[in-house]
mmCIF file with all atom_site columns, C-alpha atoms in Angstrom:
data_model
loop_
_atom_site.group_PDB
_atom_site.id
_atom_site.type_symbol
_atom_site.label_atom_id
_atom_site.label_alt_id
_atom_site.label_comp_id
_atom_site.label_asym_id
_atom_site.label_entity_id
_atom_site.label_seq_id
_atom_site.pdbx_PDB_ins_code
_atom_site.Cartn_x
_atom_site.Cartn_y
_atom_site.Cartn_z
_atom_site.occupancy
_atom_site.B_iso_or_equiv
_atom_site.pdbx_formal_charge
_atom_site.auth_seq_id
_atom_site.auth_comp_id
_atom_site.auth_asym_id
_atom_site.auth_atom_id
_atom_site.pdbx_PDB_model_num
ATOM 1   C CA . MET A 1 1   ? -19.016 10.649  -2.205  1.00 0.00 ? 1   MET A CA 1
ATOM 2   C CA . SER A 1 2   ? -19.306 12.282  -5.623  1.00 0.00 ? 2   SER A CA 1
ATOM 3   C CA . ALA A 1 3   ? -18.803 10.422  -8.866  1.00 0.00 ? 3   ALA A CA 1
ATOM 4   C CA . LYS A 1 4   ? -15.272 11.845  -9.124  1.00 0.00 ? 4   LYS A CA 1
ATOM 5   C CA . GLY A 1 5   ? -12.616 12.755  -6.611  1.00 0.00 ? 5   GLY A CA 1
ATOM 6   C CA . LEU A 1 6   ? -11.836 11.451  -3.155  1.00 0.00 ? 6   LEU A CA 1
ATOM 7   C CA . PRO A 1 7   ? -14.352 11.306  -0.302  1.00 0.00 ? 7   PRO A CA 1
ATOM 8   C CA . THR A 1 8   ? -14.040 12.895  3.099   1.00 0.00 ? 8   THR A CA 1
ATOM 9   C CA . ILE A 1 9   ? -13.011 10.000  5.349   1.00 0.00 ? 9   ILE A CA 1
ATOM 10  C CA . ALA A 1 10  ? -14.390 9.750   8.871   1.00 0.00 ? 10  ALA A CA 1
ATOM 11  C CA . PRO A 1 11  ? -12.099 8.311   11.556  1.00 0.00 ? 11  PRO A CA 1
ATOM 12  C CA . TYR A 1 12  ? -12.458 4.586   12.211  1.00 0.00 ? 12  TYR A CA 1
ATOM 13  C CA . ALA A 1 13  ? -10.728 1.956   14.306  1.00 0.00 ? 13  ALA A CA 1
ATOM 14  C CA . LEU A 1 14  ? -8.224  -0.313  12.593  1.00 0.00 ? 14  LEU A CA 1
ATOM 15  C CA . PRO A 1 15  ? -8.750  -4.091  12.604  1.00 0.00 ? 15  PRO A CA 1
ATOM 16  C CA . GLY A 1 16  ? -7.128  -6.072  15.379  1.00 0.00 ? 16  GLY A CA 1
ATOM 17  C CA . ALA A 1 17  ? -5.596  -9.525  15.259  1.00 0.00 ? 17  ALA A CA 1
ATOM 18  C CA . ASN A 1 18  ? -8.921  -11.143 16.142  1.00 0.00 ? 18  ASN A CA 1
ATOM 19  C CA . ASP A 1 19  ? -10.590 -9.406  13.180  1.00 0.00 ? 19  ASP A CA 1
ATOM 20  C CA . LEU A 1 20  ? -8.360  -10.911 10.501  1.00 0.00 ? 20  LEU A CA 1
ATOM 21  C CA . PRO A 1 21  ? -10.081 -13.267 8.054   1.00 0.00 ? 21  PRO A CA 1
ATOM 22  C CA . ALA A 1 22  ? -8.504  -16.698 7.705   1.00 0.00 ? 22  ALA A CA 1
ATOM 23  C CA . PRO A 1 23  ? -6.545  -16.930 4.453   1.00 0.00 ? 23  PRO A CA 1
ATOM 24  C CA . ARG A 1 24  ? -6.770  -19.805 1.993   1.00 0.00 ? 24  ARG A CA 1
ATOM 25  C CA . ALA A 1 25  ? -3.033  -19.479 1.411   1.00 0.00 ? 25  ALA A CA 1
ATOM 26  C CA . PRO A 1 26  ? -0.630  -21.286 3.786   1.00 0.00 ? 26  PRO A CA 1
ATOM 27  C CA . TRP A 1 27  ? 2.279   -18.892 3.251   1.00 0.00 ? 27  TRP A CA 1
ATOM 28  C CA . LYS A 1 28  ? 4.538   -17.697 6.061   1.00 0.00 ? 28  LYS A CA 1
ATOM 29  C CA . LEU A 1 29  ? 6.634   -14.580 5.750   1.00 0.00 ? 29  LEU A CA 1
ATOM 30  C CA . GLU A 1 30  ? 10.381  -15.184 5.434   1.00 0.00 ? 30  GLU A CA 1
ATOM 31  C CA . ARG A 1 31  ? 12.731  -12.260 5.878   1.00 0.00 ? 31  ARG A CA 1
ATOM 32  C CA . ASP A 1 32  ? 15.131  -13.293 3.134   1.00 0.00 ? 32  ASP A CA 1
ATOM 33  C CA . ARG A 1 33  ? 12.319  -13.662 0.569   1.00 0.00 ? 33  ARG A CA 1
ATOM 34  C CA . ALA A 1 34  ? 10.401  -10.490 1.407   1.00 0.00 ? 34  ALA A CA 1
ATOM 35  C CA . ALA A 1 35  ? 10.244  -6.872  0.245   1.00 0.00 ? 35  ALA A CA 1
ATOM 36  C CA . LEU A 1 36  ? 8.207   -4.020  1.718   1.00 0.00 ? 36  LEU A CA 1
ATOM 37  C CA . LEU A 1 37  ? 5.910   -1.830  -0.379  1.00 0.00 ? 37  LEU A CA 1
ATOM 38  C CA . VAL A 1 38  ? 4.760   1.591   0.866   1.00 0.00 ? 38  VAL A CA 1
ATOM 39  C CA . HIS A 1 39  ? 1.856   2.254   -1.464  1.00 0.00 ? 39  HIS A CA 1
ATOM 40  C CA . ASP A 1 40  ? 0.757   5.786   -2.470  1.00 0.00 ? 40  ASP A CA 1
ATOM 41  C CA . MET A 1 41  ? 1.441   7.507   0.867   1.00 0.00 ? 41  MET A CA 1
ATOM 42  C CA . GLN A 1 42  ? 1.413   10.914  -0.811  1.00 0.00 ? 42  GLN A CA 1
ATOM 43  C CA . ASN A 1 43  ? -0.064  14.085  0.638   1.00 0.00 ? 43  ASN A CA 1
ATOM 44  C CA . TYR A 1 44  ? -2.831  14.168  -1.966  1.00 0.00 ? 44  TYR A CA 1
ATOM 45  C CA . PHE A 1 45  ? -4.178  10.744  -1.011  1.00 0.00 ? 45  PHE A CA 1
ATOM 46  C CA . LEU A 1 46  ? -3.886  11.419  2.711   1.00 0.00 ? 46  LEU A CA 1
ATOM 47  C CA . ARG A 1 47  ? -5.717  14.764  2.739   1.00 0.00 ? 47  ARG A CA 1
ATOM 48  C CA . PRO A 1 48  ? -9.157  13.162  3.270   1.00 0.00 ? 48  PRO A CA 1
ATOM 49  C CA . PHE A 1 49  ? -8.061  11.681  6.629   1.00 0.00 ? 49  PHE A CA 1
ATOM 50  C CA . ALA A 1 50  ? -7.943  13.379  10.016  1.00 0.00 ? 50  ALA A CA 1
ATOM 51  C CA . PRO A 1 51  ? -4.157  13.423  10.495  1.00 0.00 ? 51  PRO A CA 1
ATOM 52  C CA . ASP A 1 52  ? -4.103  12.822  14.251  1.00 0.00 ? 52  ASP A CA 1
ATOM 53  C CA . ALA A 1 53  ? -6.825  10.155  14.393  1.00 0.00 ? 53  ALA A CA 1
ATOM 54  C CA . SER A 1 54  ? -7.223  6.507   13.422  1.00 0.00 ? 54  SER A CA 1
ATOM 55  C CA . PRO A 1 55  ? -6.767  5.120   10.876  1.00 0.00 ? 55  PRO A CA 1
ATOM 56  C CA . LEU A 1 56  ? -4.087  7.468   9.562   1.00 0.00 ? 56  LEU A CA 1
ATOM 57  C CA . ALA A 1 57  ? -2.060  8.196   12.715  1.00 0.00 ? 57  ALA A CA 1
ATOM 58  C CA . PRO A 1 58  ? -1.484  4.544   13.738  1.00 0.00 ? 58  PRO A CA 1
ATOM 59  C CA . VAL A 1 59  ? -1.011  3.499   10.103  1.00 0.00 ? 59  VAL A CA 1
ATOM 60  C CA . VAL A 1 60  ? 1.794   6.031   9.636   1.00 0.00 ? 60  VAL A CA 1
ATOM 61  C CA . ALA A 1 61  ? 3.440   4.868   12.869  1.00 0.00 ? 61  ALA A CA 1
ATOM 62  C CA . ASN A 1 62  ? 3.181   1.221   11.820  1.00 0.00 ? 62  ASN A CA 1
ATOM 63  C CA . ILE A 1 63  ? 4.555   1.833   8.334   1.00 0.00 ? 63  ILE A CA 1
ATOM 64  C CA . ALA A 1 64  ? 7.456   3.815   9.804   1.00 0.00 ? 64  ALA A CA 1
ATOM 65  C CA . ALA A 1 65  ? 8.253   0.938   12.171  1.00 0.00 ? 65  ALA A CA 1
ATOM 66  C CA . LEU A 1 66  ? 8.080   -1.594  9.339   1.00 0.00 ? 66  LEU A CA 1
ATOM 67  C CA . ALA A 1 67  ? 10.311  0.475   7.073   1.00 0.00 ? 67  ALA A CA 1
ATOM 68  C CA . GLN A 1 68  ? 12.892  0.954   9.807   1.00 0.00 ? 68  GLN A CA 1
ATOM 69  C CA . ALA A 1 69  ? 12.901  -2.762  10.621  1.00 0.00 ? 69  ALA A CA 1
ATOM 70  C CA . ALA A 1 70  ? 13.096  -3.702  6.946   1.00 0.00 ? 70  ALA A CA 1
ATOM 71  C CA . ARG A 1 71  ? 16.092  -1.481  6.301   1.00 0.00 ? 71  ARG A CA 1
ATOM 72  C CA . LYS A 1 72  ? 17.860  -2.816  9.382   1.00 0.00 ? 72  LYS A CA 1
ATOM 73  C CA . ALA A 1 73  ? 17.210  -6.405  8.239   1.00 0.00 ? 73  ALA A CA 1
ATOM 74  C CA . GLY A 1 74  ? 18.349  -5.808  4.660   1.00 0.00 ? 74  GLY A CA 1
ATOM 75  C CA . VAL A 1 75  ? 14.811  -6.157  3.305   1.00 0.00 ? 75  VAL A CA 1
ATOM 76  C CA . PRO A 1 76  ? 14.252  -3.976  0.212   1.00 0.00 ? 76  PRO A CA 1
ATOM 77  C CA . VAL A 1 77  ? 11.834  -1.061  0.633   1.00 0.00 ? 77  VAL A CA 1
ATOM 78  C CA . PHE A 1 78  ? 9.804   0.141   -2.336  1.00 0.00 ? 78  PHE A CA 1
ATOM 79  C CA . TYR A 1 79  ? 7.499   3.146   -2.625  1.00 0.00 ? 79  TYR A CA 1
ATOM 80  C CA . THR A 1 80  ? 4.904   4.034   -5.215  1.00 0.00 ? 80  THR A CA 1
ATOM 81  C CA . ALA A 1 81  ? 4.103   7.646   -6.050  1.00 0.00 ? 81  ALA A CA 1
ATOM 82  C CA . GLN A 1 82  ? 1.913   9.066   -8.767  1.00 0.00 ? 82  GLN A CA 1
ATOM 83  C CA . GLU A 1 83  ? 3.093   12.088  -10.721 1.00 0.00 ? 83  GLU A CA 1
ATOM 84  C CA . GLY A 1 84  ? 1.173   15.339  -10.611 1.00 0.00 ? 84  GLY A CA 1
ATOM 85  C CA . ASP A 1 85  ? -0.393  17.132  -13.559 1.00 0.00 ? 85  ASP A CA 1
ATOM 86  C CA . GLN A 1 86  ? -0.832  13.932  -15.535 1.00 0.00 ? 86  GLN A CA 1
ATOM 87  C CA . ASP A 1 87  ? -1.575  14.213  -19.226 1.00 0.00 ? 87  ASP A CA 1
ATOM 88  C CA . ARG A 1 88  ? -5.148  13.047  -19.816 1.00 0.00 ? 88  ARG A CA 1
ATOM 89  C CA . ARG A 1 89  ? -3.887  10.449  -22.286 1.00 0.00 ? 89  ARG A CA 1
ATOM 90  C CA . ASP A 1 90  ? -1.568  8.975   -19.658 1.00 0.00 ? 90  ASP A CA 1
ATOM 91  C CA . ARG A 1 91  ? -4.169  9.076   -16.911 1.00 0.00 ? 91  ARG A CA 1
ATOM 92  C CA . GLY A 1 92  ? -6.521  6.977   -19.011 1.00 0.00 ? 92  GLY A CA 1
ATOM 93  C CA . LEU A 1 93  ? -9.745  5.609   -17.563 1.00 0.00 ? 93  LEU A CA 1
ATOM 94  C CA . GLN A 1 94  ? -8.806  6.700   -14.063 1.00 0.00 ? 94  GLN A CA 1
ATOM 95  C CA . ALA A 1 95  ? -9.869  10.208  -15.068 1.00 0.00 ? 95  ALA A CA 1
ATOM 96  C CA . ASP A 1 96  ? -13.424 8.956   -15.690 1.00 0.00 ? 96  ASP A CA 1
ATOM 97  C CA . LEU A 1 97  ? -13.676 7.678   -12.108 1.00 0.00 ? 97  LEU A CA 1
ATOM 98  C CA . TRP A 1 98  ? -11.470 10.076  -10.119 1.00 0.00 ? 98  TRP A CA 1
ATOM 99  C CA . GLY A 1 99  ? -11.087 13.226  -12.186 1.00 0.00 ? 99  GLY A CA 1
ATOM 100 C CA . PRO A 1 100 ? -7.744  14.830  -13.081 1.00 0.00 ? 100 PRO A CA 1
ATOM 101 C CA . GLY A 1 101 ? -5.968  13.698  -9.912  1.00 0.00 ? 101 GLY A CA 1
ATOM 102 C CA . MET A 1 102 ? -3.171  15.497  -8.152  1.00 0.00 ? 102 MET A CA 1
ATOM 103 C CA . SER A 1 103 ? -1.218  18.521  -9.254  1.00 0.00 ? 103 SER A CA 1
ATOM 104 C CA . GLY A 1 104 ? 2.524   18.841  -8.996  1.00 0.00 ? 104 GLY A CA 1
ATOM 105 C CA . ALA A 1 105 ? 2.171   21.146  -5.981  1.00 0.00 ? 105 ALA A CA 1
ATOM 106 C CA . ALA A 1 106 ? 3.967   20.504  -2.694  1.00 0.00 ? 106 ALA A CA 1
ATOM 107 C CA . GLU A 1 107 ? 0.658   19.914  -0.924  1.00 0.00 ? 107 GLU A CA 1
ATOM 108 C CA . HIS A 1 108 ? -0.159  17.097  -3.372  1.00 0.00 ? 108 HIS A CA 1
ATOM 109 C CA . GLN A 1 109 ? 2.698   15.106  -4.844  1.00 0.00 ? 109 GLN A CA 1
ATOM 110 C CA . PRO A 1 110 ? 5.322   14.482  -2.128  1.00 0.00 ? 110 PRO A CA 1
ATOM 111 C CA . ILE A 1 111 ? 5.322   11.357  0.013   1.00 0.00 ? 111 ILE A CA 1
ATOM 112 C CA . LEU A 1 112 ? 4.381   12.118  3.612   1.00 0.00 ? 112 LEU A CA 1
ATOM 113 C CA . ALA A 1 113 ? 7.455   13.570  5.327   1.00 0.00 ? 113 ALA A CA 1
ATOM 114 C CA . ALA A 1 114 ? 7.221   11.116  8.248   1.00 0.00 ? 114 ALA A CA 1
ATOM 115 C CA . LEU A 1 115 ? 7.648   8.264   5.753   1.00 0.00 ? 115 LEU A CA 1
ATOM 116 C CA . ALA A 1 116 ? 10.167  9.870   3.425   1.00 0.00 ? 116 ALA A CA 1
ATOM 117 C CA . PRO A 1 117 ? 12.217  7.375   1.389   1.00 0.00 ? 117 PRO A CA 1
ATOM 118 C CA . GLN A 1 118 ? 15.769  6.814   2.615   1.00 0.00 ? 118 GLN A CA 1
ATOM 119 C CA . PRO A 1 119 ? 18.973  6.135   0.640   1.00 0.00 ? 119 PRO A CA 1
ATOM 120 C CA . GLY A 1 120 ? 18.720  2.683   -0.893  1.00 0.00 ? 120 GLY A CA 1
ATOM 121 C CA . ASP A 1 121 ? 14.921  2.696   -1.092  1.00 0.00 ? 121 ASP A CA 1
ATOM 122 C CA . LYS A 1 122 ? 13.306  2.594   -4.538  1.00 0.00 ? 122 LYS A CA 1
ATOM 123 C CA . VAL A 1 123 ? 10.506  4.965   -5.573  1.00 0.00 ? 123 VAL A CA 1
ATOM 124 C CA . LEU A 1 124 ? 8.407   3.722   -8.487  1.00 0.00 ? 124 LEU A CA 1
ATOM 125 C CA . VAL A 1 125 ? 6.204   5.940   -10.613 1.00 0.00 ? 125 VAL A CA 1
ATOM 126 C CA . LYS A 1 126 ? 2.598   4.785   -10.158 1.00 0.00 ? 126 LYS A CA 1
ATOM 127 C CA . HIS A 1 127 ? 0.462   4.632   -13.298 1.00 0.00 ? 127 HIS A CA 1
ATOM 128 C CA . ARG A 1 128 ? -2.562  2.453   -12.465 1.00 0.00 ? 128 ARG A CA 1
ATOM 129 C CA . TYR A 1 129 ? -4.149  0.779   -9.440  1.00 0.00 ? 129 TYR A CA 1
ATOM 130 C CA . SER A 1 130 ? -1.571  -2.006  -9.358  1.00 0.00 ? 130 SER A CA 1
ATOM 131 C CA . ALA A 1 131 ? 2.003   -1.069  -8.499  1.00 0.00 ? 131 ALA A CA 1
ATOM 132 C CA . PHE A 1 132 ? 3.155   -3.574  -11.134 1.00 0.00 ? 132 PHE A CA 1
ATOM 133 C CA . GLN A 1 133 ? 1.480   -1.831  -14.069 1.00 0.00 ? 133 GLN A CA 1
ATOM 134 C CA . ARG A 1 134 ? 3.968   -0.004  -16.333 1.00 0.00 ? 134 ARG A CA 1
ATOM 135 C CA . SER A 1 135 ? 6.696   -0.305  -13.671 1.00 0.00 ? 135 SER A CA 1
ATOM 136 C CA . ASN A 1 136 ? 9.730   -2.533  -13.196 1.00 0.00 ? 136 ASN A CA 1
ATOM 137 C CA . LEU A 1 137 ? 8.675   -3.700  -9.733  1.00 0.00 ? 137 LEU A CA 1
ATOM 138 C CA . GLU A 1 138 ? 8.650   -7.373  -10.685 1.00 0.00 ? 138 GLU A CA 1
ATOM 139 C CA . THR A 1 139 ? 12.091  -7.114  -12.290 1.00 0.00 ? 139 THR A CA 1
ATOM 140 C CA . LEU A 1 140 ? 13.510  -5.382  -9.223  1.00 0.00 ? 140 LEU A CA 1
ATOM 141 C CA . LEU A 1 141 ? 12.044  -8.042  -6.923  1.00 0.00 ? 141 LEU A CA 1
ATOM 142 C CA . ARG A 1 142 ? 13.395  -10.908 -9.029  1.00 0.00 ? 142 ARG A CA 1
ATOM 143 C CA . ALA A 1 143 ? 16.852  -9.306  -9.205  1.00 0.00 ? 143 ALA A CA 1
ATOM 144 C CA . ARG A 1 144 ? 16.922  -9.245  -5.410  1.00 0.00 ? 144 ARG A CA 1
ATOM 145 C CA . GLY A 1 145 ? 15.691  -12.812 -5.040  1.00 0.00 ? 145 GLY A CA 1
ATOM 146 C CA . ARG A 1 146 ? 12.396  -11.674 -3.502  1.00 0.00 ? 146 ARG A CA 1
ATOM 147 C CA . ASP A 1 147 ? 9.105   -13.478 -4.074  1.00 0.00 ? 147 ASP A CA 1
ATOM 148 C CA . GLN A 1 148 ? 7.081   -12.150 -1.118  1.00 0.00 ? 148 GLN A CA 1
ATOM 149 C CA . LEU A 1 149 ? 5.612   -8.640  -0.941  1.00 0.00 ? 149 LEU A CA 1
ATOM 150 C CA . ILE A 1 150 ? 4.535   -6.889  2.276   1.00 0.00 ? 150 ILE A CA 1
ATOM 151 C CA . ILE A 1 151 ? 1.854   -4.357  1.286   1.00 0.00 ? 151 ILE A CA 1
ATOM 152 C CA . THR A 1 152 ? 1.140   -1.195  3.276   1.00 0.00 ? 152 THR A CA 1
ATOM 153 C CA . GLY A 1 153 ? -0.443  2.170   2.479   1.00 0.00 ? 153 GLY A CA 1
ATOM 154 C CA . VAL A 1 154 ? -3.604  3.472   0.809   1.00 0.00 ? 154 VAL A CA 1
ATOM 155 C CA . TYR A 1 155 ? -6.206  2.709   -0.328  1.00 0.00 ? 155 TYR A CA 1
ATOM 156 C CA . ALA A 1 156 ? -6.718  -0.824  0.935   1.00 0.00 ? 156 ALA A CA 1
ATOM 157 C CA . HIS A 1 157 ? -9.613  -1.818  -1.344  1.00 0.00 ? 157 HIS A CA 1
ATOM 158 C CA . ILE A 1 158 ? -8.226  -0.160  -4.478  1.00 0.00 ? 158 ILE A CA 1
ATOM 159 C CA . GLY A 1 159 ? -4.518  -0.045  -5.261  1.00 0.00 ? 159 GLY A CA 1
ATOM 160 C CA . CYS A 1 160 ? -3.371  -2.223  -2.382  1.00 0.00 ? 160 CYS A CA 1
ATOM 161 C CA . THR A 1 161 ? -5.788  -5.021  -3.234  1.00 0.00 ? 161 THR A CA 1
ATOM 162 C CA . LEU A 1 162 ? -5.103  -4.831  -6.959  1.00 0.00 ? 162 LEU A CA 1
ATOM 163 C CA . THR A 1 163 ? -1.359  -4.912  -6.271  1.00 0.00 ? 163 THR A CA 1
ATOM 164 C CA . ALA A 1 164 ? -1.849  -8.014  -4.125  1.00 0.00 ? 164 ALA A CA 1
ATOM 165 C CA . ALA A 1 165 ? -3.862  -9.697  -6.877  1.00 0.00 ? 165 ALA A CA 1
ATOM 166 C CA . ASP A 1 166 ? -1.286  -8.746  -9.494  1.00 0.00 ? 166 ASP A CA 1
ATOM 167 C CA . ALA A 1 167 ? 1.536   -10.073 -7.310  1.00 0.00 ? 167 ALA A CA 1
ATOM 168 C CA . PHE A 1 168 ? -0.300  -13.368 -6.910  1.00 0.00 ? 168 PHE A CA 1
ATOM 169 C CA . MET A 1 169 ? -0.661  -13.717 -10.671 1.00 0.00 ? 169 MET A CA 1
ATOM 170 C CA . ARG A 1 170 ? 3.110   -13.238 -10.973 1.00 0.00 ? 170 ARG A CA 1
ATOM 171 C CA . ASP A 1 171 ? 3.788   -15.962 -8.348  1.00 0.00 ? 171 ASP A CA 1
ATOM 172 C CA . ILE A 1 172 ? 4.797   -13.390 -5.747  1.00 0.00 ? 172 ILE A CA 1
ATOM 173 C CA . GLU A 1 173 ? 3.192   -14.057 -2.352  1.00 0.00 ? 173 GLU A CA 1
ATOM 174 C CA . PRO A 1 174 ? 1.400   -10.944 -1.016  1.00 0.00 ? 174 PRO A CA 1
ATOM 175 C CA . PHE A 1 175 ? 0.951   -10.079 2.661   1.00 0.00 ? 175 PHE A CA 1
ATOM 176 C CA . MET A 1 176 ? -1.572  -7.319  3.458   1.00 0.00 ? 176 MET A CA 1
ATOM 177 C CA . VAL A 1 177 ? -0.646  -5.592  6.718   1.00 0.00 ? 177 VAL A CA 1
ATOM 178 C CA . ALA A 1 178 ? -4.090  -4.946  8.185   1.00 0.00 ? 178 ALA A CA 1
ATOM 179 C CA . ASP A 1 179 ? -3.056  -2.201  10.618  1.00 0.00 ? 179 ASP A CA 1
ATOM 180 C CA . ALA A 1 180 ? -0.655  -0.537  8.162   1.00 0.00 ? 180 ALA A CA 1
ATOM 181 C CA . LEU A 1 181 ? -3.382  0.102   5.565   1.00 0.00 ? 181 LEU A CA 1
ATOM 182 C CA . ALA A 1 182 ? -6.050  2.804   5.436   1.00 0.00 ? 182 ALA A CA 1
ATOM 183 C CA . ASP A 1 183 ? -9.218  3.110   3.379   1.00 0.00 ? 183 ASP A CA 1
ATOM 184 C CA . PHE A 1 184 ? -12.414 5.079   2.804   1.00 0.00 ? 184 PHE A CA 1
ATOM 185 C CA . SER A 1 185 ? -14.114 3.304   5.719   1.00 0.00 ? 185 SER A CA 1
ATOM 186 C CA . ARG A 1 186 ? -13.818 0.308   8.001   1.00 0.00 ? 186 ARG A CA 1
ATOM 187 C CA . VAL A 1 187 ? -16.291 -1.496  5.741   1.00 0.00 ? 187 VAL A CA 1
ATOM 188 C CA . LYS A 1 188 ? -14.048 -0.988  2.700   1.00 0.00 ? 188 LYS A CA 1
ATOM 189 C CA . HIS A 1 189 ? -10.971 -1.889  4.772   1.00 0.00 ? 189 HIS A CA 1
ATOM 190 C CA . ASP A 1 190 ? -12.519 -5.179  5.905   1.00 0.00 ? 190 ASP A CA 1
ATOM 191 C CA . LEU A 1 191 ? -13.723 -5.873  2.361   1.00 0.00 ? 191 LEU A CA 1
ATOM 192 C CA . ALA A 1 192 ? -10.154 -5.602  1.090   1.00 0.00 ? 192 ALA A CA 1
ATOM 193 C CA . LEU A 1 193 ? -8.811  -7.986  3.722   1.00 0.00 ? 193 LEU A CA 1
ATOM 194 C CA . SER A 1 194 ? -11.586 -10.511 3.090   1.00 0.00 ? 194 SER A CA 1
ATOM 195 C CA . TYR A 1 195 ? -11.103 -10.437 -0.673  1.00 0.00 ? 195 TYR A CA 1
ATOM 196 C CA . VAL A 1 196 ? -7.340  -10.917 -0.412  1.00 0.00 ? 196 VAL A CA 1
ATOM 197 C CA . ALA A 1 197 ? -7.718  -13.704 2.156   1.00 0.00 ? 197 ALA A CA 1
ATOM 198 C CA . ASP A 1 198 ? -10.201 -15.503 -0.109  1.00 0.00 ? 198 ASP A CA 1
ATOM 199 C CA . THR A 1 199 ? -8.325  -15.152 -3.390  1.00 0.00 ? 199 THR A CA 1
ATOM 200 C CA . CYS A 1 200 ? -4.689  -14.147 -3.381  1.00 0.00 ? 200 CYS A CA 1
ATOM 201 C CA . GLY A 1 201 ? -2.884  -13.345 -0.139  1.00 0.00 ? 201 GLY A CA 1
ATOM 202 C CA . VAL A 1 202 ? -2.450  -13.301 3.624   1.00 0.00 ? 202 VAL A CA 1
ATOM 203 C CA . PRO A 1 203 ? -3.768  -10.572 5.947   1.00 0.00 ? 203 PRO A CA 1
ATOM 204 C CA . VAL A 1 204 ? -1.348  -10.038 8.834   1.00 0.00 ? 204 VAL A CA 1
ATOM 205 C CA . MET A 1 205 ? -0.641  -7.577  11.649  1.00 0.00 ? 205 MET A CA 1
ATOM 206 C CA . THR A 1 206 ? 2.330   -5.231  11.939  1.00 0.00 ? 206 THR A CA 1
ATOM 207 C CA . ALA A 1 207 ? 3.545   -6.979  15.083  1.00 0.00 ? 207 ALA A CA 1
ATOM 208 C CA . ARG A 1 208 ? 3.783   -10.297 13.244  1.00 0.00 ? 208 ARG A CA 1
ATOM 209 C CA . ILE A 1 209 ? 5.789   -8.739  10.418  1.00 0.00 ? 209 ILE A CA 1
ATOM 210 C CA . LEU A 1 210 ? 8.165   -7.099  12.891  1.00 0.00 ? 210 LEU A CA 1
ATOM 211 C CA . GLU A 1 211 ? 8.749   -10.477 14.523  1.00 0.00 ? 211 GLU A CA 1
ATOM 212 C CA . ALA A 1 212 ? 9.594   -12.028 11.155  1.00 0.00 ? 212 ALA A CA 1
ATOM 213 C CA . LEU A 1 213 ? 11.977  -9.216  10.272  1.00 0.00 ? 213 LEU A CA 1
#
């Protein structure tokens, strides 16, 4: 991996239920308190993955199942999406680590077609690692009486983890869906789950979330 830009990501197997670290938090997901977040599932961020292999293929299927179940159950569905061709002043320190980022082209900016937002879903402009930064996500959750956040998407150890930590600091209980996240490697993926379990949230499997919904 170079100092800037995204790496090429080799296929890896997703964690199973027996791989989940035990969380410090005792929280249990409750349908009427929860909202679903589909984090950064844009073409630009998914290009490094082999599209028909794990982790991406099963992650997309699991997120699609969660979104469908959430909508059916009346659980709010939120998306984050960065804007292309960001002004360097708006991109801030991210440019030092990741370069200029995506363009506004169709092969970069759109959310993956298989996970396209549906009427009633909310798409938030993503500015920094955490979905809460410079967005009204917290306000939208509070207005809907939601204080639990189901986190899916990419990348597990970067934006997804920082969103979970930010949610925790706002007294919103985060649930990291282990098999609905993807990352640079299985090592990074496991690191994200371990960190969240130790400090701010609950790692959980898609099947468990579907049961709760």
